[in-house]
Coordinates of C-alpha atoms and ligand atoms in Angstrom, one line a residue:
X767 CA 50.6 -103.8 -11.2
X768 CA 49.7 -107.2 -11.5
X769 CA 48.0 -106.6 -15.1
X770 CA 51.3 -106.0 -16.6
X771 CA 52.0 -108.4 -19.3
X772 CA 53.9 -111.7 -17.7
X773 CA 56.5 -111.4 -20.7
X774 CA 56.9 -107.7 -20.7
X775 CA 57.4 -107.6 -16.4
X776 CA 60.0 -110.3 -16.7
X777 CA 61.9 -108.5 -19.5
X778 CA 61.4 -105.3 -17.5
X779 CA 63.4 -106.9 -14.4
X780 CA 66.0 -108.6 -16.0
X781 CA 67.1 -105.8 -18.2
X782 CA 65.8 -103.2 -16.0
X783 CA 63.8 -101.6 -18.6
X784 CA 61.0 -99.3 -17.5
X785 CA 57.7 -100.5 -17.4
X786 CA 56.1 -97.9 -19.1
X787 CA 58.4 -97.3 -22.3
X788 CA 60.1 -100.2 -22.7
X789 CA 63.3 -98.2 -22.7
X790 CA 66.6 -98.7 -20.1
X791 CA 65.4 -97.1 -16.4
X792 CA 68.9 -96.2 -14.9
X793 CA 69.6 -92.6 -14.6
X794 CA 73.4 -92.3 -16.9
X795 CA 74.0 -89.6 -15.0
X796 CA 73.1 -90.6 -11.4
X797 CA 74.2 -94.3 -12.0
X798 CA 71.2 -95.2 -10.3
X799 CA 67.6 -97.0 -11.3
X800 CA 64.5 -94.7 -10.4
X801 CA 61.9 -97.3 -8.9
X802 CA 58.1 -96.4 -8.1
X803 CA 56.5 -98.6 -5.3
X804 CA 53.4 -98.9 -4.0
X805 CA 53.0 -100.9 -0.4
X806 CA 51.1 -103.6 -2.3
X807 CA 54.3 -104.5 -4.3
X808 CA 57.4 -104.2 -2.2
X809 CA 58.5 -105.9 1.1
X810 CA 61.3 -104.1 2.8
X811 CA 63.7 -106.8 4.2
X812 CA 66.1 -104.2 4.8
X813 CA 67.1 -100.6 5.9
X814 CA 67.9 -99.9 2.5
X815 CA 66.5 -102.7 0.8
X816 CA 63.3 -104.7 -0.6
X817 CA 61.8 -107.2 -2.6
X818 CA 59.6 -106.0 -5.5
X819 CA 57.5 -107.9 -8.5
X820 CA 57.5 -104.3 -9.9
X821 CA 60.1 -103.3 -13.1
X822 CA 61.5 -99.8 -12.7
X823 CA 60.1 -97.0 -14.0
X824 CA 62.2 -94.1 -15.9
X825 CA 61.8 -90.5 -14.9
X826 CA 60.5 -89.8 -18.1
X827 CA 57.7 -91.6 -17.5
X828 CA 57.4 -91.6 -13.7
X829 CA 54.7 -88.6 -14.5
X830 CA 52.8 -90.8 -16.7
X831 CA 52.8 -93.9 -14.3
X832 CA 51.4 -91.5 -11.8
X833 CA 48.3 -90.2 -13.7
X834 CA 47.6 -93.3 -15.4
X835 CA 48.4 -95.9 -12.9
X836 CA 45.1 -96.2 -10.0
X837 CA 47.1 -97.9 -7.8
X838 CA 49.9 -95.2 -7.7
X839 CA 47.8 -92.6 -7.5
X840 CA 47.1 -94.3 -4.1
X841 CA 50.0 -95.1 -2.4
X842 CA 53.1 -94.4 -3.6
X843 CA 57.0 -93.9 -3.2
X844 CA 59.4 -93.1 -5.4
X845 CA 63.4 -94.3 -4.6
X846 CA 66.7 -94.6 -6.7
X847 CA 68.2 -97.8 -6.1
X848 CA 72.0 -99.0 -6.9
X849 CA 71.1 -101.9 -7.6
X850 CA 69.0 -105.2 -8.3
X851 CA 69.8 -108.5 -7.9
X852 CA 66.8 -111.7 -9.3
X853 CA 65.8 -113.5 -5.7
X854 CA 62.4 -115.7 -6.9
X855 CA 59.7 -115.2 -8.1
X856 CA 56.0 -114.9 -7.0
X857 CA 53.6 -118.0 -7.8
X858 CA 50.4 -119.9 -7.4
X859 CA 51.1 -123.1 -5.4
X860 CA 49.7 -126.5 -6.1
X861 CA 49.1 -129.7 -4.9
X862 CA 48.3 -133.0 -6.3
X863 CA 44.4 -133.7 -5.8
X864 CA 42.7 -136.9 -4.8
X865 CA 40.8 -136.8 -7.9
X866 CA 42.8 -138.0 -10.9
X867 CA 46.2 -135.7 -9.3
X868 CA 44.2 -132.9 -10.6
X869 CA 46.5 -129.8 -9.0
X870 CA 44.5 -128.3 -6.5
X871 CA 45.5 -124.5 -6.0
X872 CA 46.7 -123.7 -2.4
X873 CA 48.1 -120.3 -2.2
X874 CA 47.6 -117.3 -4.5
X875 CA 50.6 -115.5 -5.4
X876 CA 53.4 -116.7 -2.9
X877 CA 56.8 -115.6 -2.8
X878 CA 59.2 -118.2 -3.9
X879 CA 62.5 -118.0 -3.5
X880 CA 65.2 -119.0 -6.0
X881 CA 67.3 -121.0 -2.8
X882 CA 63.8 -123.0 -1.7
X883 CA 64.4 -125.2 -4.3
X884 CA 61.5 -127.8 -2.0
X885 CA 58.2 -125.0 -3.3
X886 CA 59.4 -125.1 -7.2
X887 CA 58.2 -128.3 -8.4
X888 CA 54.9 -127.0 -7.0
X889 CA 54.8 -123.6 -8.3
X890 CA 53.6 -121.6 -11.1
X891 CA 55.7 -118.4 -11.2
X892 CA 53.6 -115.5 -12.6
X893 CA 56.2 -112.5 -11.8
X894 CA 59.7 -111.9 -11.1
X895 CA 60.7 -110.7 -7.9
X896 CA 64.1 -108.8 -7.2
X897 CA 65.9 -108.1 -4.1
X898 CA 66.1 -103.7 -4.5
X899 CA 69.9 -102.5 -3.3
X900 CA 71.0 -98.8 -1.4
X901 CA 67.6 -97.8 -2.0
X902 CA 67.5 -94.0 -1.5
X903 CA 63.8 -92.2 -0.9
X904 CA 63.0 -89.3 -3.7
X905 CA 60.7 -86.3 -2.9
X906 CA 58.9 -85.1 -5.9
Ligands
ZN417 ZN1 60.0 -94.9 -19.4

C-alpha cells in the first residue's frame, strides 16, 4: 500500500477515486464508498470509524485489488463507508542535527494530524490520512 504513487494516493483521497482505476469509488446507487483495508493501514478510533492512508477501491476492481495486491491477499476487510473527512497525514519526522542543522530522521512514517500544528514544521508528509465515517463491514 505504501508503493502507491505519492501523487496518485493523494488524488485518490481527496476525490475519492479508486486506487486501482482511477475512476470515482462511491457506489451511485448505495450512496456509499466501498473501502478495502488491511490492519496495516487502518486505525479504528471508533465503533464505526477509522483512520486510513489507503484511497478506496471500486467494486469493479475490488477483485483485481485482491489477486494482485500481496498484502490483501493477507489480511483484509472490505466496508462501505458514508463518508470521509482529510484528518493529517502520515510523515517522516526530523530534527535539526548538530552537524551543520543537517535534519536527522526521528520517526518513520508518524501520524500527523492536521490540528497538531507543533509536528508540521518538522514533518515530511508522504500520505494522506482520512478519518473513514458509518463504516459498515461487507461479506464477499
Ligand atoms: Zn476501480
Amino acid at each position: 500500500m505504501r508503493k502507491l504513487n505519492t501523487r496518485r494516493q493523494w488524488l485518490c483521497m481527496n476525490k475519492l477515486l479508486c486506487q486501482v482505476c482511477g475512476s470515482p469509488a462511491a457506489d451511485p446507487e448505495m450512496r456509499r464508498i466501498p473501502w478495502a483495508l488491511t490492519s496495516t493501514v487502518f486505525e479504528r478510533i471508533a465503533p464505526d470509524g477509522g483512520r486510513t492512508n489507503a484511497p478506496p477501491t471500486c467494486w469493479s476492481c475490488i477483485p483485481k485489488a485482491l489477486e494482485e495486491c500481496p498484502m490483501l491477499r493477507e489480511d483484509f476487510a472490505v466496508y462501505t463507508v458514508a463518508g470521509a473527512t482529510s484528518t493529517g497525514v502520515l510523515a517522516d519526522l526530523y530534527e535539526p542535527g548538530i552537524i551543520a542543522y543537517l535534519p536527522i530522521l526521528t520517526k518513520h512514517n508518524a501520524f500527523v494530524a492536521w490540528d497538531a500544528p507543533r509536528h508540521h514544521g518538522a514533518a515530511l508528509a508522504v500520505a494522506h490520512v482520512v478519518e473513514l465515517h458509518g463504516m459498515k463491514p461487507v461479506a464477499l
